[in-house]
mmCIF file of C-alpha atoms in Angstrom:
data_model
loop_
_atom_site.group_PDB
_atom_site.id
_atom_site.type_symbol
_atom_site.label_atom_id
_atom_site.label_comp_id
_atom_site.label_asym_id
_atom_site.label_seq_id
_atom_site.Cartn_x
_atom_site.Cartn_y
_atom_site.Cartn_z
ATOM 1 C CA UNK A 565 -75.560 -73.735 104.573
ATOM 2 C CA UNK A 566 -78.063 -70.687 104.456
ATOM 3 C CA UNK A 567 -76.265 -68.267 106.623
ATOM 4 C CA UNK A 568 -73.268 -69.089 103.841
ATOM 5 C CA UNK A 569 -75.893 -68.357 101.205
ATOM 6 C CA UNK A 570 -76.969 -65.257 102.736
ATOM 7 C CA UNK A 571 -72.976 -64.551 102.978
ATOM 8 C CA UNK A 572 -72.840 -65.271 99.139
ATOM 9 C CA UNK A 573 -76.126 -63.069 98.527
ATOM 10 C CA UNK A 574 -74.256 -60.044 100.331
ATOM 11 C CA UNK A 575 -71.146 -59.979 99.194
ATOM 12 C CA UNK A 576 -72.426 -60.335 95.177
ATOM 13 C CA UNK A 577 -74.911 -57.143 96.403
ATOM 14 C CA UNK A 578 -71.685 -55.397 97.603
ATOM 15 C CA UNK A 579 -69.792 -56.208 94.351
ATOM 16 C CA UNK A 580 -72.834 -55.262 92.348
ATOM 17 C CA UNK A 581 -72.921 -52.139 94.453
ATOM 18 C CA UNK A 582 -69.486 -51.194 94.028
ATOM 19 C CA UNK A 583 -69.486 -52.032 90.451
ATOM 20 C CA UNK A 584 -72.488 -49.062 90.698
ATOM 21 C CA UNK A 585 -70.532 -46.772 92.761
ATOM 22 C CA UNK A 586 -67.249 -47.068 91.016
ATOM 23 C CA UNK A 587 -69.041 -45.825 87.565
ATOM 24 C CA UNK A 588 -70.509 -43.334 89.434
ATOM 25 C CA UNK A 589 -67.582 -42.369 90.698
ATOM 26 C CA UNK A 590 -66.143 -38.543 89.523
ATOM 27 C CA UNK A 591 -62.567 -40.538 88.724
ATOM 28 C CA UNK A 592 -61.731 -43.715 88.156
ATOM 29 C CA UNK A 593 -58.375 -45.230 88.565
ATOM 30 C CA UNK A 594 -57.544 -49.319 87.441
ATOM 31 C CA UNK A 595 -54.519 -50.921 86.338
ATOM 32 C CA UNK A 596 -54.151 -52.815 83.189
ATOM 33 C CA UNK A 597 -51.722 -54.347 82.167
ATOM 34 C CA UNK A 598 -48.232 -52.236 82.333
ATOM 35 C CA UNK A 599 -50.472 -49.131 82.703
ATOM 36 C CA UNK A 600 -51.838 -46.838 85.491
ATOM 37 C CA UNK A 601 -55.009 -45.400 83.787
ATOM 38 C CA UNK A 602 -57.055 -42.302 85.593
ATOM 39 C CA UNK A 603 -59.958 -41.554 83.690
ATOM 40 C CA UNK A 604 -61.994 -38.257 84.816
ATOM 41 C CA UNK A 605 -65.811 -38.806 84.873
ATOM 42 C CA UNK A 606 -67.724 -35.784 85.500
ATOM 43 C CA UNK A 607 -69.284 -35.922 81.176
ATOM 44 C CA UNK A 608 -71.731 -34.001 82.851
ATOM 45 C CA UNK A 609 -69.220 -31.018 84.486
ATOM 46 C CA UNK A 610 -67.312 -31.497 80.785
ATOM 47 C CA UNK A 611 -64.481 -33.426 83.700
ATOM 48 C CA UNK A 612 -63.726 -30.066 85.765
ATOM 49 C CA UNK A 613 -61.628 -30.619 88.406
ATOM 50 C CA UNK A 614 -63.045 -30.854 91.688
ATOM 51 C CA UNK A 615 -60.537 -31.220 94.808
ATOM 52 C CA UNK A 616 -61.709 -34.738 95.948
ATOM 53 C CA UNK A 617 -60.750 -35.898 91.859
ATOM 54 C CA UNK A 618 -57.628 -34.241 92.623
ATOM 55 C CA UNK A 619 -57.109 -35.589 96.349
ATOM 56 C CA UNK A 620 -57.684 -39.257 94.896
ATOM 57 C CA UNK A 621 -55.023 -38.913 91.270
ATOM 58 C CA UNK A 622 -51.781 -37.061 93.367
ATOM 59 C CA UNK A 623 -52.104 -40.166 96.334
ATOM 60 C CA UNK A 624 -52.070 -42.235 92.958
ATOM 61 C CA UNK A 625 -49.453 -40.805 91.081
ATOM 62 C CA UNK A 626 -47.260 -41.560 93.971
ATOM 63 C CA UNK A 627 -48.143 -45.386 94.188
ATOM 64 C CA UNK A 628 -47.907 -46.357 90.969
ATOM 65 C CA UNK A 629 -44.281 -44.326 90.405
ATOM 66 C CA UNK A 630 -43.068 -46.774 92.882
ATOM 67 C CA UNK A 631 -44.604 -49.760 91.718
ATOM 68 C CA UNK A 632 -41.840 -52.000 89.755
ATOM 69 C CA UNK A 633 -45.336 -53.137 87.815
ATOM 70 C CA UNK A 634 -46.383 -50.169 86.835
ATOM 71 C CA UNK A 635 -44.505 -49.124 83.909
ATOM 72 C CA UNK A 636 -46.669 -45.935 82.028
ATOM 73 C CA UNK A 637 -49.468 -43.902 83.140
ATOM 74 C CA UNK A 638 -52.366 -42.781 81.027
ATOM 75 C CA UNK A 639 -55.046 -39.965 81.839
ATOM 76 C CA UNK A 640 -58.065 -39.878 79.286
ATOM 77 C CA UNK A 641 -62.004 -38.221 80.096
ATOM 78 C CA UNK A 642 -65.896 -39.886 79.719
ATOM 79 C CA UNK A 643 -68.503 -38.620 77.588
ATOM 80 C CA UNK A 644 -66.898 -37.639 74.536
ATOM 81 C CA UNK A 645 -66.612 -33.670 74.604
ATOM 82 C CA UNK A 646 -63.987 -32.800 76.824
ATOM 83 C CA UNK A 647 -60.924 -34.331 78.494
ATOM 84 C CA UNK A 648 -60.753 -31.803 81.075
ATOM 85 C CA UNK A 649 -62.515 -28.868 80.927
ATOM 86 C CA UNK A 650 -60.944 -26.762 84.014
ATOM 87 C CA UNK A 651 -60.991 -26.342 87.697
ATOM 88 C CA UNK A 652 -64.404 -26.703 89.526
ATOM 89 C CA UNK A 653 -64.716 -22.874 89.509
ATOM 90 C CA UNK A 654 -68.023 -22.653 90.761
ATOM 91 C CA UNK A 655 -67.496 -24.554 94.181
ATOM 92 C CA UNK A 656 -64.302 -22.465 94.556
ATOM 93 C CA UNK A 657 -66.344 -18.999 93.943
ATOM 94 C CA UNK A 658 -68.899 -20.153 96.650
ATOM 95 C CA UNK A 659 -66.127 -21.133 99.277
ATOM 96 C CA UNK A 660 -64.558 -17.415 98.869
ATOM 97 C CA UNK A 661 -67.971 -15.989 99.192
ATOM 98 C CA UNK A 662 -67.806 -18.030 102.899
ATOM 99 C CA UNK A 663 -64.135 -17.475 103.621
ATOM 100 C CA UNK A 664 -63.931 -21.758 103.451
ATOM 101 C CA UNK A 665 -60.292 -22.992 103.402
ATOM 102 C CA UNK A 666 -61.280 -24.653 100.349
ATOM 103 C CA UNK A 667 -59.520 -21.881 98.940
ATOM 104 C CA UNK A 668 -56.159 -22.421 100.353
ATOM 105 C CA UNK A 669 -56.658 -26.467 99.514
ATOM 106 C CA UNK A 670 -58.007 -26.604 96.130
ATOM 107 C CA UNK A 671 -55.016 -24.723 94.786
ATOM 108 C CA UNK A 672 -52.558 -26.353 96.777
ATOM 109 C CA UNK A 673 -53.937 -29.372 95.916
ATOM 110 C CA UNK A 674 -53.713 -29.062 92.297
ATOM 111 C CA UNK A 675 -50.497 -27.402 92.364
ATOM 112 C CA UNK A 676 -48.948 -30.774 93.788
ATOM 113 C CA UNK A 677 -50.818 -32.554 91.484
ATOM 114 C CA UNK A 678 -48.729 -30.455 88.293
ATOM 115 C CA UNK A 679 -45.731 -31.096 90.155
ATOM 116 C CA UNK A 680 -46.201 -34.819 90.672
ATOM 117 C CA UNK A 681 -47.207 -34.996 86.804
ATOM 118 C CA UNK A 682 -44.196 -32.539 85.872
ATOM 119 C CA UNK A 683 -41.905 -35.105 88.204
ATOM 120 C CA UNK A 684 -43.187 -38.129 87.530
ATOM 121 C CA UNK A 685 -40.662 -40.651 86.451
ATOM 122 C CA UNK A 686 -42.889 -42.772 84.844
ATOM 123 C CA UNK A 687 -43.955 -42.015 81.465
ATOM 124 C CA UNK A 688 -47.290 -40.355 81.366
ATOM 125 C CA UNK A 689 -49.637 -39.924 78.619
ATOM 126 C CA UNK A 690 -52.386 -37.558 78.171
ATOM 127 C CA UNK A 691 -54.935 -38.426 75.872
ATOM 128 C CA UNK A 692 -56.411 -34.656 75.356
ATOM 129 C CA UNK A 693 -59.724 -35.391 73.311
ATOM 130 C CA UNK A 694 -62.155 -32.422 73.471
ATOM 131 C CA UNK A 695 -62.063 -29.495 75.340
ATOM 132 C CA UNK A 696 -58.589 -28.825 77.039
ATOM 133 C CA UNK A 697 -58.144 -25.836 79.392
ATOM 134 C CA UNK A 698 -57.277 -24.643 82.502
ATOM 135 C CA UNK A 699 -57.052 -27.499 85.310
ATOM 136 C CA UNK A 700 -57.387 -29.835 82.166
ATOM 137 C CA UNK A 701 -54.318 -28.213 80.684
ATOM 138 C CA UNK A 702 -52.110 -28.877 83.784
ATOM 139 C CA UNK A 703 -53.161 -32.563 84.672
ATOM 140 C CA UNK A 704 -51.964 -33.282 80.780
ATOM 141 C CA UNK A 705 -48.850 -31.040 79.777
ATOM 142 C CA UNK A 706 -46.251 -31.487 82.429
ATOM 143 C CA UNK A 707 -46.453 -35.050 81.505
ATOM 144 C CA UNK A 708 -44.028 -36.452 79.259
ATOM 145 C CA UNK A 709 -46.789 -37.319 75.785
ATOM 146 C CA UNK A 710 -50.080 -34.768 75.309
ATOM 147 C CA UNK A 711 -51.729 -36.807 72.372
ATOM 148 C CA UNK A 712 -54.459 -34.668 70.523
ATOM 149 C CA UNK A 713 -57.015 -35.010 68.183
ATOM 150 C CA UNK A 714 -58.723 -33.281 66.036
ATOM 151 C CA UNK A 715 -61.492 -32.533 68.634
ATOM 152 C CA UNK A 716 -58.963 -31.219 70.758
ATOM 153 C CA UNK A 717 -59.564 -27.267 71.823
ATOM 154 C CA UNK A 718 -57.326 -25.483 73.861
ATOM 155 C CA UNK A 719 -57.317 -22.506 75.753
ATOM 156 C CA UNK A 720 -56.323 -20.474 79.022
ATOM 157 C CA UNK A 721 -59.396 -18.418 79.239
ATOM 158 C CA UNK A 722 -58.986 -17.188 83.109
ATOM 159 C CA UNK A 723 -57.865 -13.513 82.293
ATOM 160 C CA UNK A 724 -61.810 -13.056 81.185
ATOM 161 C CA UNK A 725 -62.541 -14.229 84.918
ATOM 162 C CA UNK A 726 -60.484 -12.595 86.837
ATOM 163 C CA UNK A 727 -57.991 -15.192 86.988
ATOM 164 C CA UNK A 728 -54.456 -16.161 85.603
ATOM 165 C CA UNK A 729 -53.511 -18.617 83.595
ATOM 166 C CA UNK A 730 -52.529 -20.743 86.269
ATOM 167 C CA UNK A 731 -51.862 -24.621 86.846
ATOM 168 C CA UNK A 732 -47.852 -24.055 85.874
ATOM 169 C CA UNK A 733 -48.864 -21.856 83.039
ATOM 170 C CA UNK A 734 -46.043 -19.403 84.005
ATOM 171 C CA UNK A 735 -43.712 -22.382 83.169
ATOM 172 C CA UNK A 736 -45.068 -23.825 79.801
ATOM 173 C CA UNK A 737 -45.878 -20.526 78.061
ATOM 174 C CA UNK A 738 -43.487 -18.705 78.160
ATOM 175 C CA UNK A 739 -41.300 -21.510 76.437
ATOM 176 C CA UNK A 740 -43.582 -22.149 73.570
ATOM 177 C CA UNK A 741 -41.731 -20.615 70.260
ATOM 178 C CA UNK A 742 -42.124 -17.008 70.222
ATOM 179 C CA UNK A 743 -44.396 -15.076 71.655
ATOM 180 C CA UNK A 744 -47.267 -17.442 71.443
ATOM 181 C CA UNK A 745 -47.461 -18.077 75.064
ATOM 182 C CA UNK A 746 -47.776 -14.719 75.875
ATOM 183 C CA UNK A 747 -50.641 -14.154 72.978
ATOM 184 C CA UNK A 748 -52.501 -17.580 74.040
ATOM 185 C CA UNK A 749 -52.718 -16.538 78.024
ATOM 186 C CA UNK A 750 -53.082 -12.228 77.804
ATOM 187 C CA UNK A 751 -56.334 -13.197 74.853
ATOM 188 C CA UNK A 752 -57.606 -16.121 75.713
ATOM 189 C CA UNK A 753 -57.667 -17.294 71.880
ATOM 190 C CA UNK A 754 -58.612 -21.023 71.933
ATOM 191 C CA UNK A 755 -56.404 -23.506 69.398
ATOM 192 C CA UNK A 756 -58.134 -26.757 68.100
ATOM 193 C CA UNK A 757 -57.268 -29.961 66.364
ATOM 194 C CA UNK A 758 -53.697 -29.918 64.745
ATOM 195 C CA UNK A 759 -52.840 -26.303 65.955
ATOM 196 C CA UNK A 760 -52.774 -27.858 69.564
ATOM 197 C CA UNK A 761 -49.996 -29.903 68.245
ATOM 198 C CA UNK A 762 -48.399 -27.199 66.064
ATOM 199 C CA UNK A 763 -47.601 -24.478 68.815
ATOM 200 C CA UNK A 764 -46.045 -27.228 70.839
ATOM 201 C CA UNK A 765 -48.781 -28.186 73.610
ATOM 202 C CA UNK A 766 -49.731 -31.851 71.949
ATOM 203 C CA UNK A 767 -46.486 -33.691 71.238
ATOM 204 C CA UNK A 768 -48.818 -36.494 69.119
ATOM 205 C CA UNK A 769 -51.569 -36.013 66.923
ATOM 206 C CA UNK A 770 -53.910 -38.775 66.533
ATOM 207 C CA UNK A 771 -57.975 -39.591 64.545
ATOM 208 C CA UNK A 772 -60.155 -39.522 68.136
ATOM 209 C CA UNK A 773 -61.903 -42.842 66.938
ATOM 210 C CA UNK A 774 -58.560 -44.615 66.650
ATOM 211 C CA UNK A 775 -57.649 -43.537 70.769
ATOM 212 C CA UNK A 776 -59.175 -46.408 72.337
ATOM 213 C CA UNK A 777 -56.877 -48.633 69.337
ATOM 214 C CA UNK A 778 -54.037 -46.609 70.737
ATOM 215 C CA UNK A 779 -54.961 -47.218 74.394
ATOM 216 C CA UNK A 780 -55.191 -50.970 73.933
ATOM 217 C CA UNK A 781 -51.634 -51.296 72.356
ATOM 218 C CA UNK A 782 -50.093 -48.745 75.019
ATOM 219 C CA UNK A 783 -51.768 -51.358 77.463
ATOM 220 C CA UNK A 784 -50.543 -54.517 75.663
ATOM 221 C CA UNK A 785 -46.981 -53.264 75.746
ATOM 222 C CA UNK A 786 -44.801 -55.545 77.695
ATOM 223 C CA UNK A 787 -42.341 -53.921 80.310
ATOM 224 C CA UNK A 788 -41.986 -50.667 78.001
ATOM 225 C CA UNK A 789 -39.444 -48.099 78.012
ATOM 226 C CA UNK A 790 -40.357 -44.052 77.248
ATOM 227 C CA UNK A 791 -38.574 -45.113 73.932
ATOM 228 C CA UNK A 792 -41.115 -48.076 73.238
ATOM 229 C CA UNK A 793 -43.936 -45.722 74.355
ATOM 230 C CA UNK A 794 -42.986 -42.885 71.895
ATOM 231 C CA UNK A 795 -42.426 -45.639 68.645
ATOM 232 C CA UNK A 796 -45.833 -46.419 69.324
ATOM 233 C CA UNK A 797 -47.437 -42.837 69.522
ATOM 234 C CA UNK A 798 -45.680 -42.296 66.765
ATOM 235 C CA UNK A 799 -46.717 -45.126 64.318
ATOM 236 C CA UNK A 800 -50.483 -43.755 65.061
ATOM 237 C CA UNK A 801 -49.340 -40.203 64.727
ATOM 238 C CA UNK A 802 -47.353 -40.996 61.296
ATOM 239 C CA UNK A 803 -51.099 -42.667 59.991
ATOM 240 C CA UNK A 804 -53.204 -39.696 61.039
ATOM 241 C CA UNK A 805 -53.912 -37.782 58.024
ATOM 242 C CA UNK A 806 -56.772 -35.651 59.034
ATOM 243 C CA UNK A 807 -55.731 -31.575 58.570
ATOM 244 C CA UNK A 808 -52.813 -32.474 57.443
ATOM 245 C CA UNK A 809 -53.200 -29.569 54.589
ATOM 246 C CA UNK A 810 -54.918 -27.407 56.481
ATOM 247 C CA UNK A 811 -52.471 -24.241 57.701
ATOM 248 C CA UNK A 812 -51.916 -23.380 61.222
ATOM 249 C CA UNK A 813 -54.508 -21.113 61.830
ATOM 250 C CA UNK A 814 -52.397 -18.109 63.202
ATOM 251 C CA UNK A 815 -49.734 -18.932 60.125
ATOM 252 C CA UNK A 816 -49.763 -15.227 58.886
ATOM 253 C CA UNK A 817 -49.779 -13.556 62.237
ATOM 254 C CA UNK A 818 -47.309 -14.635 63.780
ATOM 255 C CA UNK A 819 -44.676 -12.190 62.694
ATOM 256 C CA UNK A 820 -47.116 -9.710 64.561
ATOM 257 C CA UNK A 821 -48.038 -12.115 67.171
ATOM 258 C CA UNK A 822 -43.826 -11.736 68.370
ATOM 259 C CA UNK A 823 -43.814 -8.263 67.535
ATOM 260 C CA UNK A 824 -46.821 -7.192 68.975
ATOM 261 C CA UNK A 825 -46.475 -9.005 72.675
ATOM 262 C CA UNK A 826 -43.088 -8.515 73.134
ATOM 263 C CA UNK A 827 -43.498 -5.039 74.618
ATOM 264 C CA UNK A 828 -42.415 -5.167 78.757
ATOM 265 C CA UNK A 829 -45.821 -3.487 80.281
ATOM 266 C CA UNK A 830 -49.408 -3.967 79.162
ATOM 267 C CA UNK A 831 -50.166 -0.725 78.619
ATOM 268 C CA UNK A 832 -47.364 -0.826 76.012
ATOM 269 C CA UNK A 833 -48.775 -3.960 74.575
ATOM 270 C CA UNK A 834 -52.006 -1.947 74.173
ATOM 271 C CA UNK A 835 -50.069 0.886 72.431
ATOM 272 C CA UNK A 836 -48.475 -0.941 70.188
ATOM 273 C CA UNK A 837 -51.560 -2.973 68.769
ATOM 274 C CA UNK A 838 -53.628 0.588 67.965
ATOM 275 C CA UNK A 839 -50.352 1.618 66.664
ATOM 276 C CA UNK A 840 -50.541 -1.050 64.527
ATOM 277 C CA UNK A 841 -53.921 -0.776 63.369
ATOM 278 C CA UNK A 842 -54.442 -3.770 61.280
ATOM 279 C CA UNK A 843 -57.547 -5.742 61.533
ATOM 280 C CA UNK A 844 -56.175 -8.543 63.554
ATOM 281 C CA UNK A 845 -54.634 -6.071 66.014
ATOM 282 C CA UNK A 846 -57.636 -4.227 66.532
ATOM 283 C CA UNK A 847 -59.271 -7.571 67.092
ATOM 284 C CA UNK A 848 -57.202 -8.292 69.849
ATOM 285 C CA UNK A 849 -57.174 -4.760 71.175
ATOM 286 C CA UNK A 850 -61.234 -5.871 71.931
ATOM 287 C CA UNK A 851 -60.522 -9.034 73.091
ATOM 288 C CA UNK A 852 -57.984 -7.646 75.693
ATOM 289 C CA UNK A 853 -60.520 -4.765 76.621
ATOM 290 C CA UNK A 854 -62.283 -6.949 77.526
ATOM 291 C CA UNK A 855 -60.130 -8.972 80.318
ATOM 292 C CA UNK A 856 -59.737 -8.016 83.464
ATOM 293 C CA UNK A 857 -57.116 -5.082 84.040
ATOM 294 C CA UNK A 858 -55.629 -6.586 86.847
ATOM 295 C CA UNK A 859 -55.378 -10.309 85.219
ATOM 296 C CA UNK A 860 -53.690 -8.924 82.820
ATOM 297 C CA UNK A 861 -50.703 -7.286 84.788
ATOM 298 C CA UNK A 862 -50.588 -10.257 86.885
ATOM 299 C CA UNK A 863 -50.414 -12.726 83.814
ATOM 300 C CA UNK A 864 -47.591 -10.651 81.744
ATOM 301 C CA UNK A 865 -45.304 -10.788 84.885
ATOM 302 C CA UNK A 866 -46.194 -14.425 85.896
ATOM 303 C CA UNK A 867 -45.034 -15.368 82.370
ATOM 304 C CA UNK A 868 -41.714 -12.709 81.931
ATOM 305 C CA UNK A 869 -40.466 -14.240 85.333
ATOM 306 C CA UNK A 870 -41.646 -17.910 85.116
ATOM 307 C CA UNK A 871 -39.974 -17.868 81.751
ATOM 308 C CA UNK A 872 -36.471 -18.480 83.919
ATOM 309 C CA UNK A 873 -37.947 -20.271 86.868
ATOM 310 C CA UNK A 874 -38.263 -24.007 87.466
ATOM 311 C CA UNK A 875 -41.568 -25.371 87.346
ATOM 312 C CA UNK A 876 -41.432 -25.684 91.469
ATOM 313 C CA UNK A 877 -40.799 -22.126 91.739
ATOM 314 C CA UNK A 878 -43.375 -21.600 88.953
ATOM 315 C CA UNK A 879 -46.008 -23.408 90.835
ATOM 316 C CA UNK A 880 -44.854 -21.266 93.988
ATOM 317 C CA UNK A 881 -45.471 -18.035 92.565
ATOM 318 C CA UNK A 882 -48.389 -19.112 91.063
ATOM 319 C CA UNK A 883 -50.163 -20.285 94.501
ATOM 320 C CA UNK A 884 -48.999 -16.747 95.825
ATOM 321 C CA UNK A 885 -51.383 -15.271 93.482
ATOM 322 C CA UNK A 886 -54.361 -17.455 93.178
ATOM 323 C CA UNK A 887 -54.733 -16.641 97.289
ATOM 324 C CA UNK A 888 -54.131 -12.334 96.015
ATOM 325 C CA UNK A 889 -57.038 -13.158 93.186
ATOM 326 C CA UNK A 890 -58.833 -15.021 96.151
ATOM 327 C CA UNK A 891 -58.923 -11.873 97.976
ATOM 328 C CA UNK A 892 -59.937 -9.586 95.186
ATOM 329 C CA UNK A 893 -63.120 -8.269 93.450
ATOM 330 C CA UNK A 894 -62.097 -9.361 89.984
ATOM 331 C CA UNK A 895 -62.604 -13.370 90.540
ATOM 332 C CA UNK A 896 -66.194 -13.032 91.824
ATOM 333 C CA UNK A 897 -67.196 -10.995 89.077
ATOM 334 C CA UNK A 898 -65.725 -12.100 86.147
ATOM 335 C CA UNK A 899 -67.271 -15.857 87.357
ATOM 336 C CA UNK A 900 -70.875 -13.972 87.461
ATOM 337 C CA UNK A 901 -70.593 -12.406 84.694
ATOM 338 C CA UNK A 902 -69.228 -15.600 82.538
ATOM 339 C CA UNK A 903 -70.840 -18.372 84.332
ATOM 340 C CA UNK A 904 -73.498 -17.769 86.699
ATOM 341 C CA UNK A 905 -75.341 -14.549 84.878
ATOM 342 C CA UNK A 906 -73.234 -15.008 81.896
ATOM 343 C CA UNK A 907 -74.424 -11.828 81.163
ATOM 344 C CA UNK A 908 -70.417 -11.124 79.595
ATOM 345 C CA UNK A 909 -70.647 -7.869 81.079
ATOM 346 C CA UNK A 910 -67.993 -7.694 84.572
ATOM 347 C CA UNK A 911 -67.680 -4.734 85.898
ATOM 348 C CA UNK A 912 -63.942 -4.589 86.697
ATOM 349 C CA UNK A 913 -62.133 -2.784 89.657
ATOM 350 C CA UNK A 914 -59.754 -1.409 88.707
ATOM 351 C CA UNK A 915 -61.030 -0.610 85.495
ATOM 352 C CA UNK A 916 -58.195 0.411 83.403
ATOM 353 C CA UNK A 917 -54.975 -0.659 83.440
ATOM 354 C CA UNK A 918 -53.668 2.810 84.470
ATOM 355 C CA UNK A 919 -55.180 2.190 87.214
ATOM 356 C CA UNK A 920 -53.754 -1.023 88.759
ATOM 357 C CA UNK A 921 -50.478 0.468 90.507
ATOM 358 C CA UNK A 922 -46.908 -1.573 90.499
ATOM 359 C CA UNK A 923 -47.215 -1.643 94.056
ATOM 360 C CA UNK A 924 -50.556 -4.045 94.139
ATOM 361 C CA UNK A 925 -48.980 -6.114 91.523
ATOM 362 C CA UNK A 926 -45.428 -6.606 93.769
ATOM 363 C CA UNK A 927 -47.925 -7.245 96.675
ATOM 364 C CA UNK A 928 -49.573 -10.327 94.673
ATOM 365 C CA UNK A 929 -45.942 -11.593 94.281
ATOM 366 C CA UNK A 930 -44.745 -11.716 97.795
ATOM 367 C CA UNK A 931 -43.703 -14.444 99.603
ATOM 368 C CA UNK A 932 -46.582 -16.341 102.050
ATOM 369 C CA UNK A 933 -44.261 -17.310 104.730
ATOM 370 C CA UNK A 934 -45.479 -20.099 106.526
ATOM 371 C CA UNK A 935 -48.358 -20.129 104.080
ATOM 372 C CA UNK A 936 -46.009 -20.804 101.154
ATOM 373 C CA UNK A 937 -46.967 -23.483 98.725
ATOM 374 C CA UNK A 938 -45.170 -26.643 100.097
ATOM 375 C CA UNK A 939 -43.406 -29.184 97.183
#
């Protein structure tokens, strides 16, 4: 009778215990009901992407597309500010610094994931409350619904470190209307609330206090189809009021927006804004002065060839140049400057855009071989 006692005692311990660990734990994933729910939980990293997060959701993904029970997934992020609010740049910086493979696996890693979520015959539904960008961005968009609030902010901030606005980026921006894409990814400029919704990123727009409402009826759906799943976002969508009146914030440039980045080189982008000489070109004039020369080339052909590739090739292209931007100066010290001094002040090699030849950007492009992003 005791040693069945003792039995008892340990296995309530170990349930206690992995009660403990499972909140602890950087990602959680449960079924309830018809749904598949992955909910990141790093509040305290604002949910940035780290590769074991990413090495748990893709194995996930898989299952639950298979499972005849599983009928939607749902992705959502803890503490309140951000869904997602990138990659884990930091452990990626310090694994370059060491020559760790981390940097070949991280990327490939999250590449698959974008695929799986751009494949994924399931519906999927992205609840994108709070900060949005970067690795956030591409663990929400591919997927059929992005539903944001009006705490949502967007952005693809890597040209200011070096980077390129990567997870599938070359896929979805180039196809928003216009030349938005082009605009959001060479600047940087960060969207919030309703705007996220307006250029075509958020397919929903929904009050942030009525999500977990929306996540309980998404849940209590019985055997749904994508057709049920949209009614419902859309009954909550159709109710949300908030900004309603409130004009897309880039309303009155956008004639310039399409004018302005539809130029073939950078350097002709850059001409053409001093040419222009308003106040909101010169604006972005310093905000592009500021990127990195060599982000910038990269990201203007990533999104004038993605704009006719499928998101597989996208996703190819783009691992052939996070390992070039891997091997670079420009990554190191744009993620000093921004978030380890953030002293905002990289010193760029190249500096100009002069100076970054045609050749070195064709070199970023080429194929890997062997090394090639698998899908």
């Amino acid at each position: 009778r005791l040693r069945s006692f003792n039995r008892l005692q340990v296995i309530l311990q170990h349930l206690k215990m992995s009660k403990h660990t499972d909140s602890a734990a950087e990602v959680l994933l449960e079924k309830k009901g018809a749904a598949g729910i992955i909910t990141l939980n790093r509040p305290k990293a604002l949910n940035a992407l780290n590769l074991s997060m990413i090495q748990q959701i893709y194995p996930q993904i898989k299952t639950w597309e298979q499972d005849p029970e599983t009928f939607l997934i749902i992705i959502k992020g803890t503490g309140g500010k951000a869904f997602c609010a990138g990659g884990d740049i930091r452990a990626i910086t310090e694994a370059g610094k060491v020559g760790d493979k981390l940097l070949q696996d991280f990327f490939r890693g999250e590449y698959r994931l974008n695929n799986a979520i751009g494949t994924c015959k399931k519906p999927y539904v992205a609840l994108i409350d709070g900060i949005t960008m970067g690795g956030g961005v591409g663990v929400s968009v591919h997927g059929h619904f992005r539903v944001a609030t009006e705490k949502t902010v967007f952005a693809m901030p890597e040209t200011a470190i070096g980077l390129f606005p990567d997870v599938g980026g070359g896929y979805f921006l180039p196809r928003l209307s216009g030349k938005i894409g082009y605009y959001l990814a060479l600047t940087g400029c960060r969207l919030k609330g309703r705007d996220v919704l307006r250029v075509g990123i958020a397919t929903h727009f929904v009050e942030s206090e009525k999500l977990p409402a929306l996540e309980k009826d998404l849940i209590a759906l019985k055997s749904p189809s994508k057709e049920k799943i949209a009614d419902l976002l859309n009954s909550y969508h159709m109710k949300c009021t908030i900004d309603q009146e409130k004009e897309f914030a880039l309303h009155e440039h956008m004639e310039k927006i399409n004018s302005l980045f539809s130029a073939n080189s950078m350097e002709e982008i850059v001409k053409k804004l001093k040419q222009d000489g308003s106040p909101f070109a010169m604006k972005q004039l310093e905000t592009i002065n500021k990127m990195s020369p060599t982000s910038l080339k990269l990201t203007l052909r990533q999104l004038r060839e993605g704009a006719s590739m499928s998101l597989q090739e996208v996703l190819r292209m783009e691992y052939r140049l996070s390992q070039a931007c891997m091997k670079g100066h420009d990554f190191y010290e744009g993620v000093r400057a921004v978030l380890i001094d953030k002293d905002q002040s990289p010193k760029w090699k190249p500096a100009a855009l002069e100076e970054v030849s045609d050749e070195f950007v064709d070199n970023c492009f080429k194929p890997l071989g062997n090394d090639d992003l698998k899908l």
